Amino acid sequence: MTQTTVLETAGERVWEPVCPLPDLLPERGACALIGGEQVAVFRAHDGSLYAIGNQDPFSGAYILSRGIVGTRNGEPTVASPMHKQVFSLISGVCLDDPGTVIPTFPIRVTMGMVEVSVK
């Protein structure tokens, strides 16, 4: 897990560096601690990037970054390695239990560095 320091900027989104883009392997997750929040970051085969909360709401374990990346009906997903519930990487909705949602976060690449905002 990578820990970063949050820099506050009044009235603006705060972007925190996670890792260089080449370090984020396609279809594999990485975890970063940003402002006390564990964030799971994923890079799809098509180059799309996603950031979600790392905590599995069913087990309580912080493990979604180690989940199985895939798609369901064309939607990018991650399956929890604990009980295999599948979550949308776009909306955070559990596709097996739509009443359960995990947080999603804005993600971008700036000068080759993957950045996530939790604020």
PDB file of C-alpha atoms in Angstrom, residues 11-78:
ATOM      1  CA  GLY A  11     -12.631  25.227  -2.952  1.00  0.00           C
ATOM      2  CA  GLU A  12     -10.822  22.860  -5.330  1.00  0.00           C
ATOM      3  CA  ARG A  13     -10.605  19.116  -5.748  1.00  0.00           C
ATOM      4  CA  VAL A  14      -7.467  17.692  -4.148  1.00  0.00           C
ATOM      5  CA  TRP A  15      -5.602  15.244  -6.396  1.00  0.00           C
ATOM      6  CA  GLU A  16      -3.163  12.824  -4.784  1.00  0.00           C
ATOM      7  CA  PRO A  17      -0.484  10.862  -6.670  1.00  0.00           C
ATOM      8  CA  VAL A  18      -0.856   7.081  -6.498  1.00  0.00           C
ATOM      9  CA  CYS A  19       1.778   5.667  -8.848  1.00  0.00           C
ATOM     10  CA  PRO A  20       3.310   6.133 -12.304  1.00  0.00           C
ATOM     11  CA  LEU A  21       0.885   4.866 -14.967  1.00  0.00           C
ATOM     12  CA  PRO A  22       3.255   2.096 -16.197  1.00  0.00           C
ATOM     13  CA  ASP A  23       3.320   0.648 -12.651  1.00  0.00           C
ATOM     14  CA  LEU A  24      -0.442   0.044 -12.775  1.00  0.00           C
ATOM     15  CA  LEU A  25      -0.737  -3.240 -14.648  1.00  0.00           C
ATOM     16  CA  PRO A  26      -3.834  -3.904 -16.768  1.00  0.00           C
ATOM     17  CA  GLU A  27      -6.492  -5.996 -15.016  1.00  0.00           C
ATOM     18  CA  ARG A  28      -4.631  -5.810 -11.675  1.00  0.00           C
ATOM     19  CA  GLY A  29      -5.456  -3.660  -8.695  1.00  0.00           C
ATOM     20  CA  ALA A  30      -3.305  -1.482  -6.479  1.00  0.00           C
ATOM     21  CA  CYS A  31      -4.130   0.025  -3.109  1.00  0.00           C
ATOM     22  CA  ALA A  32      -3.320   3.528  -1.898  1.00  0.00           C
ATOM     23  CA  LEU A  33      -4.002   5.245   1.415  1.00  0.00           C
ATOM     24  CA  ILE A  34      -5.267   8.739   0.628  1.00  0.00           C
ATOM     25  CA  GLY A  35      -6.372  11.020   3.424  1.00  0.00           C
ATOM     26  CA  GLY A  36      -7.034   8.023   5.661  1.00  0.00           C
ATOM     27  CA  GLU A  37      -9.140   6.317   2.958  1.00  0.00           C
ATOM     28  CA  GLN A  38      -8.025   3.007   1.425  1.00  0.00           C
ATOM     29  CA  VAL A  39      -8.592   3.278  -2.323  1.00  0.00           C
ATOM     30  CA  ALA A  40      -8.390   0.423  -4.845  1.00  0.00           C
ATOM     31  CA  VAL A  41      -7.133   1.580  -8.250  1.00  0.00           C
ATOM     32  CA  PHE A  42      -7.546  -0.415 -11.471  1.00  0.00           C
ATOM     33  CA  ARG A  43      -6.411  -0.108 -15.081  1.00  0.00           C
ATOM     34  CA  ALA A  44      -8.489  -1.966 -17.679  1.00  0.00           C
ATOM     35  CA  HIS A  45      -7.060  -3.532 -20.858  1.00  0.00           C
ATOM     36  CA  ASP A  46      -8.484  -0.627 -22.870  1.00  0.00           C
ATOM     37  CA  GLY A  47      -6.546   1.829 -20.677  1.00  0.00           C
ATOM     38  CA  SER A  48      -9.525   3.037 -18.643  1.00  0.00           C
ATOM     39  CA  LEU A  49      -8.787   3.835 -15.004  1.00  0.00           C
ATOM     40  CA  TYR A  50     -11.072   3.299 -12.015  1.00  0.00           C
ATOM     41  CA  ALA A  51     -10.842   4.095  -8.300  1.00  0.00           C
ATOM     42  CA  ILE A  52     -13.134   2.578  -5.662  1.00  0.00           C
ATOM     43  CA  GLY A  53     -13.140   2.089  -1.915  1.00  0.00           C
ATOM     44  CA  ASN A  54     -10.968  -0.882  -0.973  1.00  0.00           C
ATOM     45  CA  GLN A  55     -13.275  -2.243   1.753  1.00  0.00           C
ATOM     46  CA  ASP A  56     -15.488  -5.212   0.908  1.00  0.00           C
ATOM     47  CA  PRO A  57     -18.820  -4.292   2.541  1.00  0.00           C
ATOM     48  CA  PHE A  58     -19.783  -7.943   2.995  1.00  0.00           C
ATOM     49  CA  SER A  59     -16.676  -9.169   4.832  1.00  0.00           C
ATOM     50  CA  GLY A  60     -15.408  -5.826   6.160  1.00  0.00           C
ATOM     51  CA  ALA A  61     -11.914  -6.686   4.869  1.00  0.00           C
ATOM     52  CA  TYR A  62      -9.877  -4.175   2.863  1.00  0.00           C
ATOM     53  CA  ILE A  63      -9.279  -6.450  -0.121  1.00  0.00           C
ATOM     54  CA  LEU A  64     -11.032  -5.230  -3.262  1.00  0.00           C
ATOM     55  CA  SER A  65      -7.705  -4.150  -4.779  1.00  0.00           C
ATOM     56  CA  ARG A  66      -6.906  -7.886  -4.926  1.00  0.00           C
ATOM     57  CA  GLY A  67     -10.197  -8.745  -6.603  1.00  0.00           C
ATOM     58  CA  ILE A  68     -10.819 -10.373  -9.959  1.00  0.00           C
ATOM     59  CA  VAL A  69     -11.236  -7.742 -12.697  1.00  0.00           C
ATOM     60  CA  GLY A  70     -13.706  -8.491 -15.474  1.00  0.00           C
ATOM     61  CA  THR A  71     -16.907  -7.317 -17.142  1.00  0.00           C
ATOM     62  CA  ARG A  72     -20.581  -8.101 -16.824  1.00  0.00           C
ATOM     63  CA  ASN A  73     -22.799  -7.126 -19.745  1.00  0.00           C
ATOM     64  CA  GLY A  74     -20.026  -4.839 -20.981  1.00  0.00           C
ATOM     65  CA  GLU A  75     -19.624  -3.059 -17.631  1.00  0.00           C
ATOM     66  CA  PRO A  76     -16.156  -3.162 -16.006  1.00  0.00           C
ATOM     67  CA  THR A  77     -16.265  -4.972 -12.671  1.00  0.00           C
ATOM     68  CA  VAL A  78     -14.240  -6.340  -9.801  1.00  0.00           C
TER      69      VAL A  78
END
